[in-house]
Structures are given as structure tokens and as C-alpha cells.
Amino acid sequence: MTDQAPIVIVGTGLSGYSLVREFRKLDKNVPIIMVTADDGVSYSKPMLSTGFTKAKDAEGLAQANTDAMAEQLGVEVRSFTTVTGIDADRHELVLGDQRLGYSKLVLAWGADVIRLTLAGDGLERVHSINDLMDYRAFRKALEGGKRVAIMGAGLIGCEFANDLRNGGYEVDVIAPDTAVMPSLLPEPAARAVQHELTELGVGFHLGTVVDRVDHSATGVRLTLANGETLEADLVVSAVGLRPRTELARAAGIDTGKGIKVNRALETSAADVYALGDCAEVDGQVLLYVLPLMACARALAKTLAGERTDVRYGTMPIMIKTPCCPTAVCPPPAGAEGDWQFEQDGSDVKALFTSPAGEVLGFAVTGRFAVEKQTLAKEVPPIHPG
Ligand SMILES: Cc1cc2nc3c(=O)[nH]c(=O)nc-3n(C[C@H](O)[C@H](O)[C@H](O)COP(=O)(O)OP(=O)(O)OC[C@H]3O[C@@H](n4cnc5c(N)ncnc54)[C@H](O)[C@@H]3O)c2cc1C
């Protein structure tokens, strides 16, 4: 490694590109190489679950191609290049049989989808959608079809359910929990979203899981653990994400749920940083855009020479179910307090308050969703001070 070695950033998702955008505001000259396993096209991942609603296919959701990004940001982008290891002692990335030296290395390589082990002969009809290339493949496979089964009723499963209904598809959602988005929403809010999605025509099969996916005369047949069978043309698997930690762990870098970093986004290896879906920042894994943007701003300053801690403010999550607009700001894990509810049909305002009466979190659906900004001001930031 020499001081002339470039800054190397692995990943051209929102984390990688946002970091470079922020860094270039501070330094136009330091050489940067971005390495990505995908095509390097810039897009906004949250928009993947709005394609039908906004009448955009994969090409419509692409914002800029790789060459345009390289030119705009003054970087070299190596697309379709997979990192296979990190030699932290030598300050080198391993790319198959090649090596790439770095002065500083940033891991922005996201999270992997969790893949369920299913039985059956129709598994090639099961799609996970975690990037634009997945989305392109999904839209192609869906051509001519009209029935989609979604495994998982979390944020992504519910958003795709709403979007596919808006696109005119028949949609069934299968999930083991008895309510939608159980880790995000208190029950009355979850029921409201489920009710409005049901009104829109989504079929829910909760409290059970998919055991098998087999070819049938008209597409695939799903066999559920409760004995029910469903017909579909395609299956979307939206059962969760897991931060990519394996290569970091193999390189001796500390990992937990994600790649562990402090608030300056430093890993346990010298000159190696992490942000975005792959990172566990000061004990927190938050797979959302607002945290990664805050990290990108702080890390850009650090890389430009002014070591800066990230500070998370209040970070509400907007759930893109237009049939039931919803926003949630979950209370901190383990916070003491209770949920209190105001409800009128599918309009729910839920406040999580501490014994001292302080609002620590909220969930709002339907007509109450417009109160999200006002409520967000009441909730203390994740990192106060
Ligand atoms: C459908 C959907 C809807 C969402 N909606 C919202 C929302 O409304 N609001 C919100 O806040 N968040 C939302 N999210 C989450 C948000 O989109 C993510 O938190 C964010 O996009 C993660 O960005 P990232 O850059 O960290 O990771 P990614 O976008 O996953 O980028 C990872 C990059 O690393 C590369 N890479 C991975 N492994 C390697 C390797 N070994 N070698 C080289 N390159 C590698 C990949 O090719 C890619 O370029 C949504 C997510 C999905 C899937």
C-alpha cells in the first residue's frame, strides 16, 4: 500500500454513490475506485416497490448509467467485479485472482436476501427483488402473467402487494405472523394496513408458510403448511435481509448482526470503514435510507480529513402502501412505556409514551399519516446532543 493508492469503495447502491457525492463536495481530486458486483447503474432502491403505481419498468427506474456516474463523480467504476476477500494487513482487496491496493477502503456492499429452503419443482419461479437487476428479471418473468404470490408480510411484502394490485395483478400474501409488519407496527396500525390492502383485493394467508412450489398446468401451485393450495404465475420472496458480513469476518474484521463500526464508521481494521445495509453502527442495524445518508455525510468528512461521528436524528419510516398511507417511528428497542391509540376505522394514531409522558415513538395510518412530520419533531433523536 502507498499513500497514492486510491480510496476504494465497494458497492454502487445508495450508500456508495451517496458517499461519493458527499465526498466530492469536499474533495474533487483524490482518486476513487468504485467496485461493484452489479452493473453500476444508479437507481433509488425504495422505488422498486412503486414500479406499477408510477408506471415505470426497470429502465424507467434507472437514473443514470455507469459511465455517466463515473463522469459526474470523477471516479472509476469497475462494474461486474466481485470482491472475494480483503487483505487488511496489506491494504488490498482480493478480486478473484487479482488484487487492488487501497489507501482507505469503504464497505458499502449491502445486505443479502434471506432464501427459504422450499420443496418442489417450480423454484425457478420464485424471485427475490433486492436490486434493479433483480427487478428487471422479475418484470420480464411476469410478462403475460397475472397472479403473484408474495411470501412475507413485512414492509417490502406489503409494498409489493399494493403496487402489484395497482398494476392489476391478483395478489396473495403468505406469512407466518398473524399481523402484517409485526416488527414495525403496533397491532391496530397493522390491522388497518391489512384491512385496506384486503379491500384493494389482496388475499392474506397469515399464520402459515409456503412448504412447496410446484409446476402446475397454468403456472405454479403453492402448498402451504396449513394444507391450503394457491395457484400463481410467479412467487416473490420478501422474507427478510441479512447484512453481508461473511467476507469481513473472514478478514478478521469484527462483525455482529452487521459489520461492526463505531460512530466514525471505522471497522476494527485500520483504514476500513462500512456504512449502509451491511453496517452495524454503534450497535444498530438500520436497513433504511435516512441512516445511510447521515452516515454518508459523516464519512465523507472523515475521508476528507475531518474525523466526524455520525449523528442520527429522528428517522420516521414511510411505508409505501398508498391504499393506506402509513408512517412509523419505532420506539428504541427495550424502551419503557406503552402504546396509546386513537382510532377511527383504518385511521390510526398510535403514540408510544414513556412513564414520564415523553413520546418515544409513533405509528400513523390513513388520515393521521399527515401528522408524521409534526410527531417526528416530538420524538427524541436516536443520538441526542
Ligand atoms: C423494495 C424495497 C423498498 C424499500 N423501501 C424503502 C423505503 O421506502 N425507505 C427506506 O428508508 N428504505 C427502503 N428500503 C431499504 C433501502 O432501499 C436500503 O436500505 C438501501 O437502498 C441500501 O443501500 P446500500 O447501498 O447500503 O446497499 P445496496 O443497494 O444493496 O448496494 C450494495 C452494493 O454492493 C455491491 N456488492 C455486494 N457484494 C459485493 C461484492 N462481494 N463485491 C462487489 N460488490 C458487491 C452490490 O452489487 C451493490 O452495488 C427498501 C428496500 C427495498 C428492497
GROMACS .gro file of C-alpha atoms and ligand atoms in nm:
model
  438
    1MET     CA    1   0.000   0.000   0.000
    2THR     CA    2   0.116   0.352  -0.072
    3ASP     CA    3  -0.037   0.688   0.006
    4GLN     CA    4  -0.101   0.719  -0.367
    5ALA     CA    5  -0.333   0.419  -0.361
    6PRO     CA    6  -0.694   0.524  -0.425
    7ILE     CA    7  -0.985   0.526  -0.188
    8VAL     CA    8  -1.175   0.213  -0.282
    9ILE     CA    9  -1.549   0.186  -0.226
   10VAL     CA   10  -1.723  -0.148  -0.266
   11GLY     CA   11  -2.085  -0.105  -0.374
   12THR     CA   12  -2.270   0.137  -0.601
   13GLY     CA   13  -2.602   0.134  -0.419
   14LEU     CA   14  -2.739   0.438  -0.242
   15SER     CA   15  -2.463   0.412   0.021
   16GLY     CA   16  -2.170   0.401  -0.222
   17TYR     CA   17  -2.296   0.671  -0.457
   18SER     CA   18  -2.424   0.899  -0.176
   19LEU     CA   19  -2.086   0.879  -0.004
   20VAL     CA   20  -1.900   0.978  -0.320
   21ARG     CA   21  -2.144   1.262  -0.389
   22GLU     CA   22  -2.083   1.398  -0.038
   23PHE     CA   23  -1.707   1.344  -0.061
   24ARG     CA   24  -1.675   1.524  -0.394
   25LYS     CA   25  -1.831   1.834  -0.236
   26LEU     CA   26  -1.522   1.838  -0.011
   27ASP     CA   27  -1.250   1.699  -0.237
   28LYS     CA   28  -1.252   1.688  -0.615
   29ASN     CA   29  -0.911   1.530  -0.665
   30VAL     CA   30  -0.841   1.223  -0.452
   31PRO     CA   31  -0.863   0.919  -0.681
   32ILE     CA   32  -1.156   0.690  -0.608
   33ILE     CA   33  -1.228   0.347  -0.749
   34MET     CA   34  -1.575   0.202  -0.701
   35VAL     CA   35  -1.608  -0.173  -0.734
   36THR     CA   36  -1.947  -0.337  -0.778
   37ALA     CA   37  -2.074  -0.686  -0.846
   38ASP     CA   38  -2.370  -0.544  -1.040
   39ASP     CA   39  -2.394  -0.320  -1.348
   40GLY     CA   40  -2.331   0.003  -1.153
   41VAL     CA   41  -2.648   0.171  -1.280
   42SER     CA   42  -2.769   0.437  -1.035
   43TYR     CA   43  -3.124   0.395  -0.906
   44SER     CA   44  -3.323   0.453  -0.590
   45LYS     CA   45  -3.395   0.113  -0.436
   46PRO     CA   46  -3.712   0.223  -0.250
   47MET     CA   47  -3.868   0.296  -0.590
   48LEU     CA   48  -3.857  -0.074  -0.684
   49SER     CA   49  -4.182  -0.130  -0.497
   50THR     CA   50  -4.356   0.156  -0.682
   51GLY     CA   51  -4.294   0.050  -1.043
   52PHE     CA   52  -4.655  -0.029  -1.138
   53THR     CA   53  -4.802   0.261  -0.940
   54LYS     CA   54  -4.569   0.504  -1.116
   55ALA     CA   55  -4.588   0.317  -1.448
   56LYS     CA   56  -4.212   0.259  -1.460
   57ASP     CA   57  -4.031  -0.057  -1.560
   58ALA     CA   58  -3.668  -0.130  -1.471
   59GLU     CA   59  -3.540   0.104  -1.744
   60GLY     CA   60  -3.774   0.378  -1.621
   61LEU     CA   61  -3.641   0.342  -1.266
   62ALA     CA   62  -3.275   0.368  -1.374
   63GLN     CA   63  -3.142   0.718  -1.304
   64ALA     CA   64  -2.801   0.717  -1.470
   65ASN     CA   65  -2.580   0.456  -1.632
   66THR     CA   66  -2.238   0.361  -1.503
   67ASP     CA   67  -2.036   0.577  -1.743
   68ALA     CA   68  -2.248   0.882  -1.662
   69MET     CA   69  -2.197   0.823  -1.288
   70ALA     CA   70  -1.821   0.781  -1.331
   71GLU     CA   71  -1.803   1.105  -1.529
   72GLN     CA   72  -2.032   1.301  -1.297
   73LEU     CA   73  -1.848   1.192  -0.981
   74GLY     CA   74  -1.493   1.186  -1.119
   75VAL     CA   75  -1.437   0.821  -1.025
   76GLU     CA   76  -1.352   0.494  -1.192
   77VAL     CA   77  -1.634   0.239  -1.165
   78ARG     CA   78  -1.549  -0.128  -1.209
   79SER     CA   79  -1.882  -0.297  -1.270
   80PHE     CA   80  -1.949  -0.674  -1.273
   81THR     CA   81  -1.648  -0.707  -1.041
   82THR     CA   82  -1.699  -0.917  -0.730
   83VAL     CA   83  -1.482  -0.875  -0.424
   84THR     CA   84  -1.381  -1.216  -0.293
   85GLY     CA   85  -1.164  -1.116   0.001
   86ILE     CA   86  -0.993  -0.840   0.199
   87ASP     CA   87  -0.625  -0.848   0.292
   88ALA     CA   88  -0.645  -0.581   0.561
   89ASP     CA   89  -0.277  -0.611   0.663
   90ARG     CA   90  -0.159  -0.538   0.308
   91HIS     CA   91  -0.436  -0.287   0.240
   92GLU     CA   92  -0.553  -0.488  -0.061
   93LEU     CA   93  -0.887  -0.607  -0.191
   94VAL     CA   94  -0.898  -0.951  -0.347
   95LEU     CA   95  -1.090  -0.967  -0.674
   96GLY     CA   96  -1.067  -1.332  -0.776
   97ASP     CA   97  -0.711  -1.375  -0.896
   98GLN     CA   98  -0.641  -1.001  -0.892
   99ARG     CA   99  -0.561  -0.755  -0.616
  100LEU     CA  100  -0.641  -0.387  -0.577
  101GLY     CA  101  -0.450  -0.172  -0.329
  102TYR     CA  102  -0.633   0.091  -0.126
  103SER     CA  103  -0.538   0.379   0.099
  104LYS     CA  104  -0.884   0.365   0.259
  105LEU     CA  105  -1.148   0.103   0.198
  106VAL     CA  106  -1.522   0.157   0.238
  107LEU     CA  107  -1.756  -0.142   0.253
  108ALA     CA  108  -2.097  -0.038   0.118
  109TRP     CA  109  -2.194  -0.381  -0.009
  110GLY     CA  110  -2.544  -0.403   0.134
  111ALA     CA  111  -2.745  -0.699   0.259
  112ASP     CA  112  -2.832  -1.036   0.111
  113VAL     CA  113  -3.186  -1.160   0.079
  114ILE     CA  114  -3.276  -1.450   0.304
  115ARG     CA  115  -3.367  -1.751   0.089
  116LEU     CA  116  -3.604  -2.008   0.232
  117THR     CA  117  -3.547  -2.375   0.171
  118LEU     CA  118  -3.859  -2.485  -0.015
  119ALA     CA  119  -3.956  -2.816  -0.168
  120GLY     CA  120  -4.096  -2.856  -0.520
  121ASP     CA  121  -4.000  -2.839  -0.886
  122GLY     CA  122  -4.113  -2.479  -0.952
  123LEU     CA  123  -3.847  -2.291  -0.758
  124GLU     CA  124  -3.716  -2.102  -1.061
  125ARG     CA  125  -4.044  -1.908  -1.049
  126VAL     CA  126  -3.951  -1.773  -0.701
  127HIS     CA  127  -3.797  -1.424  -0.727
  128SER     CA  128  -3.630  -1.207  -0.466
  129ILE     CA  129  -3.611  -0.836  -0.551
  130ASN     CA  130  -3.321  -0.657  -0.388
  131ASP     CA  131  -3.173  -0.457  -0.673
  132LEU     CA  132  -3.254  -0.317  -1.015
  133MET     CA  133  -3.119  -0.624  -1.194
  134ASP     CA  134  -3.350  -0.848  -0.985
  135TYR     CA  135  -3.637  -0.615  -1.069
  136ARG     CA  136  -3.562  -0.632  -1.441
  137ALA     CA  137  -3.562  -1.015  -1.426
  138PHE     CA  138  -3.886  -1.013  -1.225
  139ARG     CA  139  -4.067  -0.785  -1.469
  140LYS     CA  140  -3.954  -1.000  -1.762
  141ALA     CA  141  -4.069  -1.321  -1.591
  142LEU     CA  142  -4.405  -1.159  -1.512
  143GLU     CA  143  -4.480  -1.079  -1.877
  144GLY     CA  144  -4.806  -1.247  -1.973
  145GLY     CA  145  -4.881  -1.350  -1.611
  146LYS     CA  146  -5.148  -1.205  -1.384
  147ARG     CA  147  -5.122  -1.383  -1.047
  148VAL     CA  148  -4.842  -1.319  -0.796
  149ALA     CA  149  -4.794  -1.487  -0.459
  150ILE     CA  150  -4.579  -1.296  -0.211
  151MET     CA  151  -4.401  -1.473   0.074
  152GLY     CA  152  -4.361  -1.230   0.363
  153ALA     CA  153  -4.585  -0.956   0.502
  154GLY     CA  154  -4.313  -0.716   0.616
  155LEU     CA  155  -4.265  -0.366   0.472
  156ILE     CA  156  -4.135  -0.495   0.138
  157GLY     CA  157  -4.401  -0.767   0.101
  158CYS     CA  158  -4.682  -0.521   0.177
  159GLU     CA  159  -4.542  -0.255  -0.056
  160PHE     CA  160  -4.513  -0.502  -0.345
  161ALA     CA  161  -4.866  -0.629  -0.270
  162ASN     CA  162  -5.007  -0.276  -0.303
  163ASP     CA  163  -4.800  -0.199  -0.611
  164LEU     CA  164  -4.888  -0.522  -0.792
  165ARG     CA  165  -5.260  -0.466  -0.720
  166ASN     CA  166  -5.221  -0.117  -0.865
  167GLY     CA  167  -5.075  -0.289  -1.170
  168GLY     CA  168  -5.387  -0.505  -1.199
  169TYR     CA  169  -5.236  -0.833  -1.075
  170GLU     CA  170  -5.408  -1.084  -0.848
  171VAL     CA  171  -5.205  -1.092  -0.528
  172ASP     CA  172  -5.184  -1.338  -0.239
  173VAL     CA  173  -4.961  -1.277   0.063
  174ILE     CA  174  -4.845  -1.567   0.279
  175ALA     CA  175  -4.666  -1.508   0.610
  176PRO     CA  176  -4.613  -1.689   0.941
  177ASP     CA  177  -4.715  -1.399   1.165
  178THR     CA  178  -5.075  -1.320   1.243
  179ALA     CA  179  -5.038  -0.950   1.156
  180VAL     CA  180  -4.857  -0.758   0.882
  181MET     CA  181  -4.526  -0.581   0.957
  182PRO     CA  182  -4.511  -0.724   1.312
  183SER     CA  183  -4.165  -0.586   1.383
  184LEU     CA  184  -4.259  -0.232   1.273
  185LEU     CA  185  -4.622  -0.160   1.357
  186PRO     CA  186  -4.831  -0.192   1.673
  187GLU     CA  187  -5.128  -0.418   1.614
  188PRO     CA  188  -5.410  -0.166   1.545
  189ALA     CA  189  -5.195   0.007   1.282
  190ALA     CA  190  -5.102  -0.329   1.128
  191ARG     CA  191  -5.470  -0.429   1.116
  192ALA     CA  192  -5.555  -0.101   0.942
  193VAL     CA  193  -5.297  -0.160   0.669
  194GLN     CA  194  -5.407  -0.521   0.628
  195HIS     CA  195  -5.772  -0.417   0.609
  196GLU     CA  196  -5.709  -0.159   0.337
  197LEU     CA  197  -5.490  -0.399   0.138
  198THR     CA  198  -5.767  -0.659   0.167
  199GLU     CA  199  -6.021  -0.401   0.043
  200LEU     CA  200  -5.788  -0.342  -0.251
  201GLY     CA  201  -5.814  -0.713  -0.331
  202VAL     CA  202  -5.502  -0.863  -0.171
  203GLY     CA  203  -5.563  -1.213  -0.031
  204PHE     CA  204  -5.389  -1.276   0.303
  205HIS     CA  205  -5.288  -1.620   0.428
  206LEU     CA  206  -5.134  -1.542   0.766
  207GLY     CA  207  -5.018  -1.776   1.040
  208THR     CA  208  -4.879  -2.021   0.786
  209VAL     CA  209  -4.585  -2.067   0.548
  210VAL     CA  210  -4.518  -2.197   0.199
  211ASP     CA  211  -4.390  -2.555   0.204
  212ARG     CA  212  -4.370  -2.633  -0.169
  213VAL     CA  213  -4.375  -2.461  -0.505
  214ASP     CA  214  -4.451  -2.697  -0.794
  215HIS     CA  215  -4.525  -2.650  -1.160
  216SER     CA  216  -4.892  -2.670  -1.245
  217ALA     CA  217  -5.086  -2.665  -1.570
  218THR     CA  218  -5.116  -2.284  -1.559
  219GLY     CA  219  -4.809  -2.168  -1.364
  220VAL     CA  220  -4.709  -2.282  -1.016
  221ARG     CA  221  -4.901  -2.433  -0.729
  222LEU     CA  222  -4.801  -2.331  -0.376
  223THR     CA  223  -4.871  -2.575  -0.096
  224LEU     CA  224  -4.898  -2.406   0.241
  225ALA     CA  225  -4.821  -2.563   0.579
  226ASN     CA  226  -5.191  -2.535   0.672
  227GLY     CA  227  -5.281  -2.761   0.378
  228GLU     CA  228  -5.417  -2.482   0.156
  229THR     CA  229  -5.303  -2.463  -0.208
  230LEU     CA  230  -5.272  -2.148  -0.421
  231GLU     CA  231  -5.216  -2.100  -0.792
  232ALA     CA  232  -4.983  -1.826  -0.917
  233ASP     CA  233  -4.773  -1.733  -1.219
  234LEU     CA  234  -4.482  -1.609  -1.010
  235VAL     CA  235  -4.374  -1.601  -0.646
  236VAL     CA  236  -4.198  -1.306  -0.482
  237SER     CA  237  -3.992  -1.393  -0.177
  238ALA     CA  238  -3.978  -1.099   0.064
  239VAL     CA  239  -3.885  -1.274   0.387
  240GLY     CA  240  -3.604  -1.050   0.502
  241LEU     CA  241  -3.248  -0.932   0.453
  242ARG     CA  242  -2.922  -1.013   0.625
  243PRO     CA  243  -2.627  -0.770   0.622
  244ARG     CA  244  -2.333  -0.906   0.422
  245THR     CA  245  -2.071  -0.986   0.685
  246GLU     CA  246  -1.902  -1.302   0.561
  247LEU     CA  247  -1.602  -1.154   0.376
  248ALA     CA  248  -1.537  -0.905   0.654
  249ARG     CA  249  -1.547  -1.179   0.917
  250ALA     CA  250  -1.312  -1.394   0.707
  251ALA     CA  251  -1.070  -1.097   0.700
  252GLY     CA  252  -1.072  -1.081   1.080
  253ILE     CA  253  -1.293  -0.770   1.098
  254ASP     CA  254  -1.537  -0.763   1.393
  255THR     CA  255  -1.893  -0.847   1.295
  256GLY     CA  256  -2.218  -0.892   1.481
  257LYS     CA  257  -2.551  -0.861   1.303
  258GLY     CA  258  -2.365  -0.636   1.061
  259ILE     CA  259  -2.006  -0.523   1.012
  260LYS     CA  260  -1.938  -0.352   1.341
  261VAL     CA  261  -1.840   0.015   1.319
  262ASN     CA  262  -1.822   0.296   1.569
  263ARG     CA  263  -1.993   0.629   1.509
  264ALA     CA  264  -1.697   0.738   1.295
  265LEU     CA  265  -1.788   0.436   1.075
  266GLU     CA  266  -1.450   0.273   1.148
  267THR     CA  267  -1.434  -0.106   1.149
  268SER     CA  268  -1.188  -0.293   1.369
  269ALA     CA  269  -0.936  -0.293   1.078
  270ALA     CA  270  -0.721   0.014   1.014
  271ASP     CA  271  -0.847   0.232   0.726
  272VAL     CA  272  -1.153   0.014   0.664
  273TYR     CA  273  -1.498   0.171   0.703
  274ALA     CA  274  -1.854   0.049   0.649
  275LEU     CA  275  -2.196   0.208   0.601
  276GLY     CA  276  -2.543   0.125   0.475
  277ASP     CA  277  -2.723  -0.209   0.489
  278CYS     CA  278  -2.404  -0.404   0.567
  279ALA     CA  279  -2.307  -0.198   0.872
  280GLU     CA  280  -2.388  -0.225   1.240
  281VAL     CA  281  -2.335   0.133   1.352
  282ASP     CA  282  -2.272   0.167   1.723
  283GLY     CA  283  -2.483  -0.145   1.782
  284GLN     CA  284  -2.767  -0.059   1.542
  285VAL     CA  285  -2.851  -0.223   1.210
  286LEU     CA  286  -3.098   0.004   1.030
  287LEU     CA  287  -3.175  -0.104   0.673
  288TYR     CA  288  -3.316   0.232   0.563
  289VAL     CA  289  -3.217   0.532   0.357
  290LEU     CA  290  -3.210   0.808   0.620
  291PRO     CA  291  -2.944   0.638   0.836
  292LEU     CA  292  -2.722   0.566   0.537
  293MET     CA  293  -2.748   0.928   0.420
  294ALA     CA  294  -2.641   1.050   0.765
  295CYS     CA  295  -2.350   0.804   0.755
  296ALA     CA  296  -2.250   0.916   0.405
  297ARG     CA  297  -2.229   1.280   0.517
  298ALA     CA  298  -2.021   1.198   0.825
  299LEU     CA  299  -1.788   0.953   0.650
  300ALA     CA  300  -1.726   1.194   0.362
  301LYS     CA  301  -1.586   1.443   0.615
  302THR     CA  302  -1.374   1.176   0.782
  303LEU     CA  303  -1.230   1.064   0.449
  304ALA     CA  304  -1.157   1.428   0.366
  305GLY     CA  305  -0.953   1.461   0.686
  306GLU     CA  306  -1.201   1.580   0.950
  307ARG     CA  307  -1.286   1.276   1.164
  308THR     CA  308  -1.661   1.302   1.222
  309ASP     CA  309  -1.909   1.094   1.420
  310VAL     CA  310  -2.245   1.021   1.262
  311ARG     CA  311  -2.544   1.155   1.448
  312TYR     CA  312  -2.884   1.002   1.382
  313GLY     CA  313  -3.180   1.233   1.425
  314THR     CA  314  -3.538   1.111   1.441
  315MET     CA  315  -3.590   0.881   1.147
  316PRO     CA  316  -3.951   0.805   1.056
  317ILE     CA  317  -4.011   0.531   0.800
  318MET     CA  318  -4.272   0.596   0.532
  319ILE     CA  319  -4.445   0.280   0.419
  320LYS     CA  320  -4.540   0.297   0.053
  321THR     CA  321  -4.886   0.143   0.075
  322PRO     CA  322  -5.087   0.420  -0.097
  323CYS     CA  323  -5.415   0.240  -0.016
  324CYS     CA  324  -5.334   0.316   0.349
  325PRO     CA  325  -5.063   0.583   0.385
  326THR     CA  326  -4.853   0.487   0.684
  327ALA     CA  327  -4.555   0.626   0.872
  328VAL     CA  328  -4.379   0.479   1.172
  329CYS     CA  329  -4.105   0.580   1.405
  330PRO     CA  330  -4.043   0.273   1.620
  331PRO     CA  331  -3.952   0.338   1.984
  332PRO     CA  332  -3.595   0.243   2.080
  333ALA     CA  333  -3.552  -0.131   2.147
  334GLY     CA  334  -3.627  -0.204   2.512
  335ALA     CA  335  -3.773   0.143   2.582
  336GLU     CA  336  -4.006   0.157   2.881
  337GLY     CA  337  -4.355   0.276   2.802
  338ASP     CA  338  -4.692   0.191   2.646
  339TRP     CA  339  -4.874   0.236   2.319
  340GLN     CA  340  -5.184   0.455   2.326
  341PHE     CA  341  -5.427   0.454   2.037
  342GLU     CA  342  -5.673   0.687   1.874
  343GLN     CA  343  -5.865   0.505   1.601
  344ASP     CA  344  -6.140   0.571   1.352
  345GLY     CA  345  -6.169   0.275   1.116
  346SER     CA  346  -5.840   0.245   0.931
  347ASP     CA  347  -5.719   0.584   1.054
  348VAL     CA  348  -5.493   0.505   1.346
  349LYS     CA  349  -5.273   0.730   1.555
  350ALA     CA  350  -5.054   0.530   1.792
  351LEU     CA  351  -4.818   0.701   2.033
  352PHE     CA  352  -4.560   0.518   2.241
  353THR     CA  353  -4.508   0.720   2.558
  354SER     CA  354  -4.266   0.676   2.846
  355PRO     CA  355  -4.388   0.663   3.208
  356ALA     CA  356  -4.287   1.034   3.223
  357GLY     CA  357  -4.519   1.112   2.930
  358GLU     CA  358  -4.249   1.164   2.668
  359VAL     CA  359  -4.341   1.047   2.315
  360LEU     CA  360  -4.073   0.790   2.218
  361GLY     CA  361  -4.228   0.655   1.901
  362PHE     CA  362  -4.537   0.663   1.683
  363ALA     CA  363  -4.727   0.494   1.404
  364VAL     CA  364  -4.988   0.678   1.196
  365THR     CA  365  -5.213   0.542   0.923
  366GLY     CA  366  -5.478   0.682   0.690
  367ARG     CA  367  -5.576   1.043   0.755
  368PHE     CA  368  -5.341   1.061   1.056
  369ALA     CA  369  -5.040   0.994   0.830
  370VAL     CA  370  -5.016   1.368   0.754
  371GLU     CA  371  -4.914   1.423   1.118
  372LYS     CA  372  -4.585   1.237   1.070
  373GLN     CA  373  -4.364   1.547   1.041
  374THR     CA  374  -4.515   1.712   1.347
  375LEU     CA  375  -4.488   1.394   1.552
  376ALA     CA  376  -4.132   1.333   1.435
  377LYS     CA  377  -4.036   1.664   1.599
  378GLU     CA  378  -4.167   1.536   1.934
  379VAL     CA  379  -3.966   1.213   1.929
  380PRO     CA  380  -3.611   1.245   2.066
  381PRO     CA  381  -3.332   1.179   1.814
  382ILE     CA  382  -3.162   0.838   1.820
  383HIS     CA  383  -2.834   1.010   1.909
  384PRO     CA  384  -2.916   1.307   2.128
  385GLY     CA  385  -2.682   1.600   2.178
  386LIG     C1  386  -3.826  -0.293  -0.238
  386LIG     C2  387  -3.756  -0.210  -0.133
  386LIG     C3  388  -3.818  -0.094  -0.087
  386LIG     C4  389  -3.755  -0.016   0.010
  386LIG     N1  390  -3.817   0.096   0.053
  386LIG     C5  391  -3.755   0.176   0.143
  386LIG     C6  392  -3.816   0.297   0.188
  386LIG     O1  393  -3.927   0.331   0.148
  386LIG     N2  394  -3.749   0.376   0.274
  386LIG     C7  395  -3.625   0.341   0.322
  386LIG     O2  396  -3.568   0.416   0.401
  386LIG     N3  397  -3.565   0.227   0.283
  386LIG     C8  398  -3.626   0.143   0.195
  386LIG     N4  399  -3.564   0.029   0.153
  386LIG     C9  400  -3.427  -0.001   0.203
  386LIG    C10  401  -3.321   0.082   0.127
  386LIG     O3  402  -3.350   0.080  -0.010
  386LIG    C11  403  -3.182   0.025   0.156
  386LIG     O4  404  -3.157   0.046   0.295
  386LIG    C12  405  -3.070   0.091   0.075
  386LIG     O5  406  -3.103   0.103  -0.061
  386LIG    C13  407  -2.941   0.010   0.092
  386LIG     O6  408  -2.839   0.066   0.013
  386LIG     P1  409  -2.689   0.009   0.018
  386LIG     O7  410  -2.612   0.093  -0.078
  386LIG     O8  411  -2.641   0.001   0.158
  386LIG     O9  412  -2.698  -0.141  -0.035
  386LIG     P2  413  -2.731  -0.196  -0.181
  386LIG    O10  414  -2.820  -0.105  -0.255
  386LIG    O11  415  -2.774  -0.337  -0.163
  386LIG    O12  416  -2.591  -0.192  -0.258
  386LIG    C14  417  -2.495  -0.290  -0.239
  386LIG    C15  418  -2.389  -0.278  -0.347
  386LIG    O13  419  -2.279  -0.364  -0.314
  386LIG    C16  420  -2.248  -0.445  -0.426
  386LIG     N5  421  -2.187  -0.570  -0.377
  386LIG    C17  422  -2.238  -0.660  -0.289
  386LIG     N6  423  -2.149  -0.759  -0.266
  386LIG    C18  424  -2.040  -0.730  -0.340
  386LIG    C19  425  -1.913  -0.794  -0.359
  386LIG     N7  426  -1.879  -0.906  -0.295
  386LIG     N8  427  -1.826  -0.737  -0.446
  386LIG    C20  428  -1.856  -0.622  -0.511
  386LIG     N9  429  -1.974  -0.558  -0.495
  386LIG    C21  430  -2.063  -0.611  -0.410
  386LIG    C22  431  -2.380  -0.462  -0.499
  386LIG    O14  432  -2.360  -0.503  -0.631
  386LIG    C23  433  -2.436  -0.320  -0.484
  386LIG    O15  434  -2.377  -0.235  -0.580
  386LIG    C24  435  -3.626  -0.054   0.059
  386LIG    C25  436  -3.565  -0.171   0.013
  386LIG    C26  437  -3.629  -0.250  -0.083
  386LIG    C27  438  -3.563  -0.376  -0.133
   0.00000   0.00000   0.00000
